[in-house]
PDB file of C-alpha atoms in Angstrom:
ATOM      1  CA  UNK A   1     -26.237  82.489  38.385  1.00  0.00           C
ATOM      2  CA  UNK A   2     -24.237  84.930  40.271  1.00  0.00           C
ATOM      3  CA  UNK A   3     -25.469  83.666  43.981  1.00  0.00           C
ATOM      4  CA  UNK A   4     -24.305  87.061  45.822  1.00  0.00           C
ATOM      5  CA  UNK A   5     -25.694  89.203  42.975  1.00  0.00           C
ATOM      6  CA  UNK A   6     -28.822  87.519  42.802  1.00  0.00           C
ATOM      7  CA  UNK A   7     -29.465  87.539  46.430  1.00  0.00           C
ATOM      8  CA  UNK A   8     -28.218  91.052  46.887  1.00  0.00           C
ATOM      9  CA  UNK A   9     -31.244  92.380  44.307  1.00  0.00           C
ATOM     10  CA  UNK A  10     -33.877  89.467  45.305  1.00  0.00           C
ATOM     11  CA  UNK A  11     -33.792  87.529  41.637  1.00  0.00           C
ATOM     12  CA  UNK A  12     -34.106  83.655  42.314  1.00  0.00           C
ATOM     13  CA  UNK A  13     -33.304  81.380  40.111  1.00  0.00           C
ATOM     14  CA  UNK A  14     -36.894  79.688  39.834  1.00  0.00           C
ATOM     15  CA  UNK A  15     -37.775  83.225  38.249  1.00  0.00           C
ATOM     16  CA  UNK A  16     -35.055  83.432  36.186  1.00  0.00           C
ATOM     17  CA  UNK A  17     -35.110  79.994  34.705  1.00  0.00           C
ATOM     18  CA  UNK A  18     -39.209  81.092  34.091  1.00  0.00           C
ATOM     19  CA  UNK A  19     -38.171  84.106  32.104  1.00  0.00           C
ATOM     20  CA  UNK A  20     -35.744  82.003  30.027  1.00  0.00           C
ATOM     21  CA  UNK A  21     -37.646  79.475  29.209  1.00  0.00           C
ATOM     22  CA  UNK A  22     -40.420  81.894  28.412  1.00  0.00           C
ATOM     23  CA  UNK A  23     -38.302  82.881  25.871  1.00  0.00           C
ATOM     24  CA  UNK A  24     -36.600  80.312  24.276  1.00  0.00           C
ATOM     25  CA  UNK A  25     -39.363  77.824  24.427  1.00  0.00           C
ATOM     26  CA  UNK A  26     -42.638  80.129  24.906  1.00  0.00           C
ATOM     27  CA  UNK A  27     -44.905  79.914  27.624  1.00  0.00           C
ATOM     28  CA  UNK A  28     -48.972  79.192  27.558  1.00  0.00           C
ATOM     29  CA  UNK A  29     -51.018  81.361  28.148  1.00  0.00           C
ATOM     30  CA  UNK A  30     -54.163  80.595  27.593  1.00  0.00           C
ATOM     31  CA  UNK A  31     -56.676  78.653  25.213  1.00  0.00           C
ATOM     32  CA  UNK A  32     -59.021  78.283  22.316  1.00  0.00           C
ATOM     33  CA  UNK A  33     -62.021  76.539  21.873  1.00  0.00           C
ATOM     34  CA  UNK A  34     -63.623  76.511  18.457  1.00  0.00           C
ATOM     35  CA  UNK A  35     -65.791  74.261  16.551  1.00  0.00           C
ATOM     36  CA  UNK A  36     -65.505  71.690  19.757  1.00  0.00           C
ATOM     37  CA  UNK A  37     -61.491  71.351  19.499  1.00  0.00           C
ATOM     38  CA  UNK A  38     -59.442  73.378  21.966  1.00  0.00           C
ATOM     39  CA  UNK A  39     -56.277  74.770  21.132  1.00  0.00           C
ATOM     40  CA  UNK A  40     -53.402  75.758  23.241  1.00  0.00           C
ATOM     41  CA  UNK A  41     -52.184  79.875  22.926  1.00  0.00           C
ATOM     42  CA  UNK A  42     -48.352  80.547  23.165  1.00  0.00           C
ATOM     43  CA  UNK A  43     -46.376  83.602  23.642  1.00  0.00           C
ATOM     44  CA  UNK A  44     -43.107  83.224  22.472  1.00  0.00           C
ATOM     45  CA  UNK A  45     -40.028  85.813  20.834  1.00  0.00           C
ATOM     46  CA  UNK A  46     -39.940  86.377  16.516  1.00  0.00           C
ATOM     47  CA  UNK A  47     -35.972  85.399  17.706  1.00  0.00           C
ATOM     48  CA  UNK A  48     -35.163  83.096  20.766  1.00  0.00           C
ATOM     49  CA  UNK A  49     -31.274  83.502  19.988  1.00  0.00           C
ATOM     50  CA  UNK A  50     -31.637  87.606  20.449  1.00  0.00           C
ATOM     51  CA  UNK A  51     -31.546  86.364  23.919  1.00  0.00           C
ATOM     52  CA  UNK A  52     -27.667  85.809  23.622  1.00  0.00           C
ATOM     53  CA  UNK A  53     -26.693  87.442  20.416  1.00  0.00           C
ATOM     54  CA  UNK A  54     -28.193  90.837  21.272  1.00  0.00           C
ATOM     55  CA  UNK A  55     -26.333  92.252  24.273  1.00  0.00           C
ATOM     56  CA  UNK A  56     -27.703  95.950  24.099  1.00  0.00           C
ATOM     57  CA  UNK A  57     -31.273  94.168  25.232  1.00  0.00           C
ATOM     58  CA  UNK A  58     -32.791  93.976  29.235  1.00  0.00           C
ATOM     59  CA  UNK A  59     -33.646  90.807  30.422  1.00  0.00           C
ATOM     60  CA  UNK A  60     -35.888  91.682  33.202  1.00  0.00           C
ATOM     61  CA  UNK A  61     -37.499  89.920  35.771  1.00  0.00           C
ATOM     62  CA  UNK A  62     -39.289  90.366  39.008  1.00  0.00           C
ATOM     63  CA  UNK A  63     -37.365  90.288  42.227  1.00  0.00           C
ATOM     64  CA  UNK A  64     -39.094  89.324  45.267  1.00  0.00           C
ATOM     65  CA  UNK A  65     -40.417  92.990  45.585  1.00  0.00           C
ATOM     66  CA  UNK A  66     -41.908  92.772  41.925  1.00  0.00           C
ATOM     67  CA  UNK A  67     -39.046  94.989  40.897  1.00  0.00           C
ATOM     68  CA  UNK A  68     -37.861  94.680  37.410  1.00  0.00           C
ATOM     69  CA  UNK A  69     -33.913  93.467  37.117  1.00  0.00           C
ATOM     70  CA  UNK A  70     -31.871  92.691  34.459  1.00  0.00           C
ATOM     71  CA  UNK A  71     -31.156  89.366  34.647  1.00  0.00           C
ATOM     72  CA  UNK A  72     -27.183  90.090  33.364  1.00  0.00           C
ATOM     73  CA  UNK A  73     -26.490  91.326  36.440  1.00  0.00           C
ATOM     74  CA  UNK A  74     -26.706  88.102  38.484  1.00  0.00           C
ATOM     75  CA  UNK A  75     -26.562  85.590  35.468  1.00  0.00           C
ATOM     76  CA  UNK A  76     -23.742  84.936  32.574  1.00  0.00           C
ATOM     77  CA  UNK A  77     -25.464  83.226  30.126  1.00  0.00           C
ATOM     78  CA  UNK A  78     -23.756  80.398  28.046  1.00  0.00           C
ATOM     79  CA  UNK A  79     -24.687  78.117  25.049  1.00  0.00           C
ATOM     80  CA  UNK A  80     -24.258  74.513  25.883  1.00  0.00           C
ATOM     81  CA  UNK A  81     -25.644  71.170  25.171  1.00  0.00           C
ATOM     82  CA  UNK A  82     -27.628  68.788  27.470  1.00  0.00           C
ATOM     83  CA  UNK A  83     -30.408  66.819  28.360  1.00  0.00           C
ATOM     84  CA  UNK A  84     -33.656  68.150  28.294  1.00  0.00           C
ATOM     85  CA  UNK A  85     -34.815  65.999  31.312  1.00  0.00           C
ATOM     86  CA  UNK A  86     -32.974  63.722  33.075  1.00  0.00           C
ATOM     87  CA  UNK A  87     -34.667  60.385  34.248  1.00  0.00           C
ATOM     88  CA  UNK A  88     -32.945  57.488  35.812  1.00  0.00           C
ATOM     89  CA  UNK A  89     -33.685  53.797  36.466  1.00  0.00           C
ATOM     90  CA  UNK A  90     -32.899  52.097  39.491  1.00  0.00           C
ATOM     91  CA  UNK A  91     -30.983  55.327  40.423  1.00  0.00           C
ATOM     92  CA  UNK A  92     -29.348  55.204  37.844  1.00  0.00           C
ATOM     93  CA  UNK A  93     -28.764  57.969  35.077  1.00  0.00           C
ATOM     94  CA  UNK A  94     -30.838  56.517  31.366  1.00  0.00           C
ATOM     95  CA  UNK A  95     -30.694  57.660  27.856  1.00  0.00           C
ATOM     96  CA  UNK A  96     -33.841  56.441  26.046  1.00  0.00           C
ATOM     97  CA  UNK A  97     -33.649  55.585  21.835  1.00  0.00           C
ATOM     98  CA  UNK A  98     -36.367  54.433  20.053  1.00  0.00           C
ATOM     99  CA  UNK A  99     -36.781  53.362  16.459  1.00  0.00           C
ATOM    100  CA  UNK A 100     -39.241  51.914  13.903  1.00  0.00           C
ATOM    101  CA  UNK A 101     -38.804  48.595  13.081  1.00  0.00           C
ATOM    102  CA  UNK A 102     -39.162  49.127   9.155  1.00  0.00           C
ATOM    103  CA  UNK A 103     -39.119  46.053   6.998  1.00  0.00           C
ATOM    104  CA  UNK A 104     -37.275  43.858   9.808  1.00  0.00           C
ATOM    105  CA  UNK A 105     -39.251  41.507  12.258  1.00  0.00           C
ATOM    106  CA  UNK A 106     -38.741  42.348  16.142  1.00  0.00           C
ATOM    107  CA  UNK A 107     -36.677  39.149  16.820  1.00  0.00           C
ATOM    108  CA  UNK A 108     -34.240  40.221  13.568  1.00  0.00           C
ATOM    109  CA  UNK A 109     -34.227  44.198  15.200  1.00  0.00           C
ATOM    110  CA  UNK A 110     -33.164  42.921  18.496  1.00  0.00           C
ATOM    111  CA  UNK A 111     -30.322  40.532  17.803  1.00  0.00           C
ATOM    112  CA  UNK A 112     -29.063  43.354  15.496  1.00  0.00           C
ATOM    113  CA  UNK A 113     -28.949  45.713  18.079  1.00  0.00           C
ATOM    114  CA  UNK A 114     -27.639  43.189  20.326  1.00  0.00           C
ATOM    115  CA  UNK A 115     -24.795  42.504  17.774  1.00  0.00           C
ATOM    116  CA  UNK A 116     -24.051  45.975  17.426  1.00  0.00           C
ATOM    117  CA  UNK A 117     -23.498  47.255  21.116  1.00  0.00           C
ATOM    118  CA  UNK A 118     -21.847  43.700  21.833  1.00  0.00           C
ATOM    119  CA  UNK A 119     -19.529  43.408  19.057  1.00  0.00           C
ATOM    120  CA  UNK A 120     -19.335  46.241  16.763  1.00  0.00           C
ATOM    121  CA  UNK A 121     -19.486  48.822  19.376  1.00  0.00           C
ATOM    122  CA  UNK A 122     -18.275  47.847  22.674  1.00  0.00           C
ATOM    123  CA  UNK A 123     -19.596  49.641  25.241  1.00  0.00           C
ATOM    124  CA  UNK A 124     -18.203  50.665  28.187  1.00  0.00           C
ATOM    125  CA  UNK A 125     -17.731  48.916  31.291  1.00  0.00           C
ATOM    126  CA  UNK A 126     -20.042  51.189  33.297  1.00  0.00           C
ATOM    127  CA  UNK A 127     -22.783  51.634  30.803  1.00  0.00           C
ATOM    128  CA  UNK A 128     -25.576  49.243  30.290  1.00  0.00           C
ATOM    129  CA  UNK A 129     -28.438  48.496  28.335  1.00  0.00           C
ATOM    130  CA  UNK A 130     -31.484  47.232  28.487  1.00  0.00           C
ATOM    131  CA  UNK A 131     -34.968  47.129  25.979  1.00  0.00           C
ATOM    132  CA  UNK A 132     -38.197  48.561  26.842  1.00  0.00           C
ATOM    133  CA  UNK A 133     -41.670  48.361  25.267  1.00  0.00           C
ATOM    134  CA  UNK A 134     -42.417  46.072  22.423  1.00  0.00           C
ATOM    135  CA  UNK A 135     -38.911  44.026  23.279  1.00  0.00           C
ATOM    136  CA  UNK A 136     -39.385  43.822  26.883  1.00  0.00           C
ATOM    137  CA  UNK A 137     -42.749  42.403  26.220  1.00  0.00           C
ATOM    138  CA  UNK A 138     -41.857  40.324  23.606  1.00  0.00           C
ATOM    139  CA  UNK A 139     -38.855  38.788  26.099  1.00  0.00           C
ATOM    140  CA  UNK A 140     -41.852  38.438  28.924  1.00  0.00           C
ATOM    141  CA  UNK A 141     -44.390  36.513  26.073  1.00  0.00           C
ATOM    142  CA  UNK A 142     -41.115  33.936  25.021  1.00  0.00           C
ATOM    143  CA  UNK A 143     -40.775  33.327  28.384  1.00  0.00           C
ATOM    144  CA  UNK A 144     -44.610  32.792  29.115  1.00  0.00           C
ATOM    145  CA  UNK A 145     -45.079  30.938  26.294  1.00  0.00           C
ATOM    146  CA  UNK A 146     -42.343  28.334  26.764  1.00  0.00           C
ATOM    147  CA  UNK A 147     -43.393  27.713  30.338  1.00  0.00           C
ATOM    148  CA  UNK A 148     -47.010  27.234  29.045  1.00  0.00           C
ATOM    149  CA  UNK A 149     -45.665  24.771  25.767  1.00  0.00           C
ATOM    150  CA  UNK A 150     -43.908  22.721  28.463  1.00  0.00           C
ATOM    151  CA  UNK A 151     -47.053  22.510  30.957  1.00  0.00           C
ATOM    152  CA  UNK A 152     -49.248  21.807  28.159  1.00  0.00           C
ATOM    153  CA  UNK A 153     -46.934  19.038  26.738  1.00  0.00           C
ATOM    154  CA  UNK A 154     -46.623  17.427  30.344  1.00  0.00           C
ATOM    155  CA  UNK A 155     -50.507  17.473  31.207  1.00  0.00           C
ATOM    156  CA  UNK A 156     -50.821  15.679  27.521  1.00  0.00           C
ATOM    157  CA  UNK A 157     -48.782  13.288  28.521  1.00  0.00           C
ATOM    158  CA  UNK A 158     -50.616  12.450  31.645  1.00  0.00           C
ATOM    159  CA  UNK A 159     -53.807  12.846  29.873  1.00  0.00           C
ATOM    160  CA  UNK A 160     -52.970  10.231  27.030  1.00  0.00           C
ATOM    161  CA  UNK A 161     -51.488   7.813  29.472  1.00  0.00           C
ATOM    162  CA  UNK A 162     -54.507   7.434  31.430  1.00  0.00           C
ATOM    163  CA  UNK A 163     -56.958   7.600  28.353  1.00  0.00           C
ATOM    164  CA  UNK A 164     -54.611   4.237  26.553  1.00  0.00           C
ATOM    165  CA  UNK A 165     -53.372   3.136  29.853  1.00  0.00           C
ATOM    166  CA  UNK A 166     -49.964   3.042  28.376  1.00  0.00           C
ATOM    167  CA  UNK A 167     -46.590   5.408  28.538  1.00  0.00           C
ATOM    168  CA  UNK A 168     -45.193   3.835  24.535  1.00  0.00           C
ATOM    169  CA  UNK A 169     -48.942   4.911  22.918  1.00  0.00           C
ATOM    170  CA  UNK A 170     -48.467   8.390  24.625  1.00  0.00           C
ATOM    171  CA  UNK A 171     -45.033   9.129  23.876  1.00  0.00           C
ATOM    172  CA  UNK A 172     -45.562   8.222  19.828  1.00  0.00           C
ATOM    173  CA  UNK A 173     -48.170  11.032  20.017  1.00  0.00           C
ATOM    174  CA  UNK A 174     -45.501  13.398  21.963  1.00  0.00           C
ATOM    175  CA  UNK A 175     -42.662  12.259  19.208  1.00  0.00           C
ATOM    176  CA  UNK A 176     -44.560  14.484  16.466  1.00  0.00           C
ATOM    177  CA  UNK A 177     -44.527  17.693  18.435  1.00  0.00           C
ATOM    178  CA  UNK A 178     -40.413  17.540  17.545  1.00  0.00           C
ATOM    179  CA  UNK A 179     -41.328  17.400  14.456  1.00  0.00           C
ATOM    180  CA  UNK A 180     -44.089  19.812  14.304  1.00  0.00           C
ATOM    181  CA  UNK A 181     -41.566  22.953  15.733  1.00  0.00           C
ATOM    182  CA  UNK A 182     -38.679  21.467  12.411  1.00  0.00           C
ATOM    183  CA  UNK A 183     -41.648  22.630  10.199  1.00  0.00           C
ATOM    184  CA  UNK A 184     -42.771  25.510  11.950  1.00  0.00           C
ATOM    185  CA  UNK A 185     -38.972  27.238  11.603  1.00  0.00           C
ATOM    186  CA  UNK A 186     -38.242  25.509   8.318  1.00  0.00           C
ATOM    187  CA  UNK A 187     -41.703  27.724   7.334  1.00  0.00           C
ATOM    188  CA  UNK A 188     -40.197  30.806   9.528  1.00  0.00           C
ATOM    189  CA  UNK A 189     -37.043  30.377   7.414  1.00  0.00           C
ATOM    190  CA  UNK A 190     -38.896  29.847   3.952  1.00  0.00           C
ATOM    191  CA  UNK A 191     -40.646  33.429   4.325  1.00  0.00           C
ATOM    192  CA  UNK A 192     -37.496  35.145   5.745  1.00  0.00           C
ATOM    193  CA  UNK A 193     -39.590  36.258   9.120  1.00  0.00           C
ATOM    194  CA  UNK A 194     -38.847  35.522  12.965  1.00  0.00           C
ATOM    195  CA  UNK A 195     -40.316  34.928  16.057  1.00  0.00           C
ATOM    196  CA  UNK A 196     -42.950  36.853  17.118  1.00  0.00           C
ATOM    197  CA  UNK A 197     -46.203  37.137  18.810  1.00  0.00           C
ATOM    198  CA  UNK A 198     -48.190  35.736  15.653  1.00  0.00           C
ATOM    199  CA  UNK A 199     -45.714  33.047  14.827  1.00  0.00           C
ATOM    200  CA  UNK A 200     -45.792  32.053  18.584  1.00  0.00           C
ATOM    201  CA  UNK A 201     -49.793  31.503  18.349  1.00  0.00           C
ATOM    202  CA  UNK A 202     -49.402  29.826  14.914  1.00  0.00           C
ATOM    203  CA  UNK A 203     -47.097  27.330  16.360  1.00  0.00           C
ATOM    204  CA  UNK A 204     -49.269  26.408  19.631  1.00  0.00           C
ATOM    205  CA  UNK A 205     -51.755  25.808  16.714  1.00  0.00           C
ATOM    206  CA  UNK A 206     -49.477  23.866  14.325  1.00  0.00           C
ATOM    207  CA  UNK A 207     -48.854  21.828  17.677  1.00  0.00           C
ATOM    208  CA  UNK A 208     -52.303  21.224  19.146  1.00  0.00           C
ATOM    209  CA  UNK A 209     -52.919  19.981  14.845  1.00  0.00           C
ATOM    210  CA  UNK A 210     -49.804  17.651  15.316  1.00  0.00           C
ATOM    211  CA  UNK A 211     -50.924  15.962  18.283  1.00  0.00           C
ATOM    212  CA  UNK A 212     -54.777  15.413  16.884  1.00  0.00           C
ATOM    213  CA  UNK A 213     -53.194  14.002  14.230  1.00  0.00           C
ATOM    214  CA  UNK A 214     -50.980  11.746  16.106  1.00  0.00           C
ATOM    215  CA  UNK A 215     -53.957  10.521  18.258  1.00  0.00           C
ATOM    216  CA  UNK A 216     -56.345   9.904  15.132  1.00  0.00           C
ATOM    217  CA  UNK A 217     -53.772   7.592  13.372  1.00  0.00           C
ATOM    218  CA  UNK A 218     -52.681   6.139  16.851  1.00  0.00           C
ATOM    219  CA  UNK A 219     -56.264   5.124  18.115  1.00  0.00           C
ATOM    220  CA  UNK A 220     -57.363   3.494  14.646  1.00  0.00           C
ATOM    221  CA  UNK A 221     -53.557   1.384  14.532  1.00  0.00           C
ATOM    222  CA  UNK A 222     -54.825   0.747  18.435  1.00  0.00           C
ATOM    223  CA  UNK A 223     -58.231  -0.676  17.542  1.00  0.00           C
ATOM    224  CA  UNK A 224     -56.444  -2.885  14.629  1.00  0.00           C
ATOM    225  CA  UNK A 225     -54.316  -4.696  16.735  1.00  0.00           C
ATOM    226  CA  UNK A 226     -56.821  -4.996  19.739  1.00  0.00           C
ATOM    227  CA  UNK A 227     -59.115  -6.398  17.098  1.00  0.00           C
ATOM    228  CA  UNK A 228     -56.968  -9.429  16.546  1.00  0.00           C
ATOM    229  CA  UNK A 229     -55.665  -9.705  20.180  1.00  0.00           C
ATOM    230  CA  UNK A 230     -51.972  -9.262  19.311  1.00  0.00           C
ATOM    231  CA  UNK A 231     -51.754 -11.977  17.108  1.00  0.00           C
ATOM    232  CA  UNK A 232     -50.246 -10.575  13.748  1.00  0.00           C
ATOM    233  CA  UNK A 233     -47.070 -11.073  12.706  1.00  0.00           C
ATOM    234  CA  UNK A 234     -44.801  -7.849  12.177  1.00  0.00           C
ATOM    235  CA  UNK A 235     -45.481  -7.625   8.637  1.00  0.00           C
ATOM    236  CA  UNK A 236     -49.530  -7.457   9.170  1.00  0.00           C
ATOM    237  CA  UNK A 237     -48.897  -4.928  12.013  1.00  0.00           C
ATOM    238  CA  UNK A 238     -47.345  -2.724   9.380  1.00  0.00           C
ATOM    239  CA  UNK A 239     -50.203  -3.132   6.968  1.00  0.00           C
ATOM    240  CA  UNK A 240     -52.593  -2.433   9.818  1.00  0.00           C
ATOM    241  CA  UNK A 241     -50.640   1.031  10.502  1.00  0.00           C
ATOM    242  CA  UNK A 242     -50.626   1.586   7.126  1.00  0.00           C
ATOM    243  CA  UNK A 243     -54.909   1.105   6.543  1.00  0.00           C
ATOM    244  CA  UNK A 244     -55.164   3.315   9.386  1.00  0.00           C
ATOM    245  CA  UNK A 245     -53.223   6.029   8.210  1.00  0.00           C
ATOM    246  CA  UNK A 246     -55.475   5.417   4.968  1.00  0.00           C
ATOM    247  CA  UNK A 247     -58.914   5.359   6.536  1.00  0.00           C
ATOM    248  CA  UNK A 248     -57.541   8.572   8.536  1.00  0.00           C
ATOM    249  CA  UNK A 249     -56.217  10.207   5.963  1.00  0.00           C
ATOM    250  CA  UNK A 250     -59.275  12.601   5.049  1.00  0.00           C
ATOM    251  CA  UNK A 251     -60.366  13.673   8.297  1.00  0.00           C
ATOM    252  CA  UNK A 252     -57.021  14.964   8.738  1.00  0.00           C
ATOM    253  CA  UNK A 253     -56.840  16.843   5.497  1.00  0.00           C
ATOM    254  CA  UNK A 254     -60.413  17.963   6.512  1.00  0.00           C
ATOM    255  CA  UNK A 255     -59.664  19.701   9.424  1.00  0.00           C
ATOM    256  CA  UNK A 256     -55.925  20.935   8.926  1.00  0.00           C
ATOM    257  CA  UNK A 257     -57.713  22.442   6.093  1.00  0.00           C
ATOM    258  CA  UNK A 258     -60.229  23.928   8.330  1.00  0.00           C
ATOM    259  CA  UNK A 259     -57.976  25.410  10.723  1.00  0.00           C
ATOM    260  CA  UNK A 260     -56.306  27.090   7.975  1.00  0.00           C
ATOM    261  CA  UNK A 261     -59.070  28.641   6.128  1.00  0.00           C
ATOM    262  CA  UNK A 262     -60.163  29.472   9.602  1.00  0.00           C
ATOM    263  CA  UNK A 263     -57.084  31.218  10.523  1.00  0.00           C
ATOM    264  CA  UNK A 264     -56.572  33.207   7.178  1.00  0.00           C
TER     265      UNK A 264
END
């Protein structure tokens, strides 16, 4: 805008920018209901770039007295690139990009991109990223769910240790939940796929099955050996664990096989 132009013939640039944007982009003007949908009504040019390429056209626009004025004579117009809006976080000027994820699982799509603007493409010192929607959540629910797994794994502790009023009996049911998370990534690893909300509540499942399990075949090898007061020999004790882990053997199938039809 040419500031002493404009303000000598009353064009601001609110009403200019209106007029241009009319234009280029088309302005509402009204709308249409039929058959219960409503539809919006635009006015806009057969050309939008007459605007520039045809110099023999008025522009005009209303000047505080409703006057019509060509907007050339207080504006040079130019064809340049930039933002459409510009938006900022934490005062701070932001570019957003977003994507489909495709074929690849969120946890794959994020260390990719990760890789990329790390490695491949270093950015520059001043610039900074960060991930928003599905990937900020999914950051939140890893942490959430980590904090909960560790809770949950304490307050089991405490729980079995006051139900067999012993710390050894509760921490052989805690040594399969090691175990348990192997299997659960071995599976991850089998079917190509990540981490992810789904696998995260599959392996809080695959846990809470590990450690019924564990306290099935570790209260029947408990009743053995209270049964005969502690007075087999090492080689009967084994036998014992053994016939429970028999005797247990099809309740366990029975409900891991529950849970799973359940689940599918």
């Amino acid at each position: 805008m040419k500031s002493d132009q404009a303000q000598r013939l009353g064009v601001s640039p609110g009403t200019a920018g209106i007029e241009v944007r009319g234009r280029i982009e088309g302005l509402e003007v009204g709308k249409l209901r039929e058959n219960g949908r409503e539809y919006d009504i635009k006015l806009t040019t057969n050309d939008p770039s007459d605007l520039w390429l045809n110099r023999q056209k008025e522009i005009l626009v209303p000047n505080i007295n409703m006057v019509p004025v060509d907007l050339r004579q207080v504006a040079d117009f130019k064809i340049l690139e930039s933002p459409s809006k510009i938006e900022r976080v934490n005062r701070s000027y932001t570019a957003r990009i977003g994507a489909d994820l495709g074929s690849k699982g969120l946890t794959k799509a994020l260390e990719d991109v990760k890789q990329i603007l790390d490695e491949e493409k270093k950015l520059n010192p001043d610039l900074k990223y960060m991930f928003e929607g599905d990937a900020e959540s999914y950051d939140e629910m890893a942490a959430s769910t980590g904090k909960a797994l560790l809770f949950g794994i304490v307050f089991l502790f405490l729980v079995l240790a006051s139900l067999y009023e012993s710390f050894l009996l509760s921490f052989l049911n805690i040594v399969t939940l090691p175990l348990a998370v192997c299997g659960a990534f071995f599976g991850l690893w089998i079917m190509q796929d990540g981490l992810h909300l789904y696998s995260m509540i599959g392996m809080l499942l695959l846990l809470g099955v590990a450690t019924k399990n564990s306290i099935l075949l570790v209260d029947t090898a408990k009743e053995r050996l209270d049964a005969s007061n502690g007075k087999e020999t090492l080689e009967e004790a084994k036998e014992g664990i053994a016939s429970a882990s028999v005797r247990r053997l099809r309740p366990i199938l029975m409900t891991s096989l529950a849970l799973i039809a359940g689940t599918i």
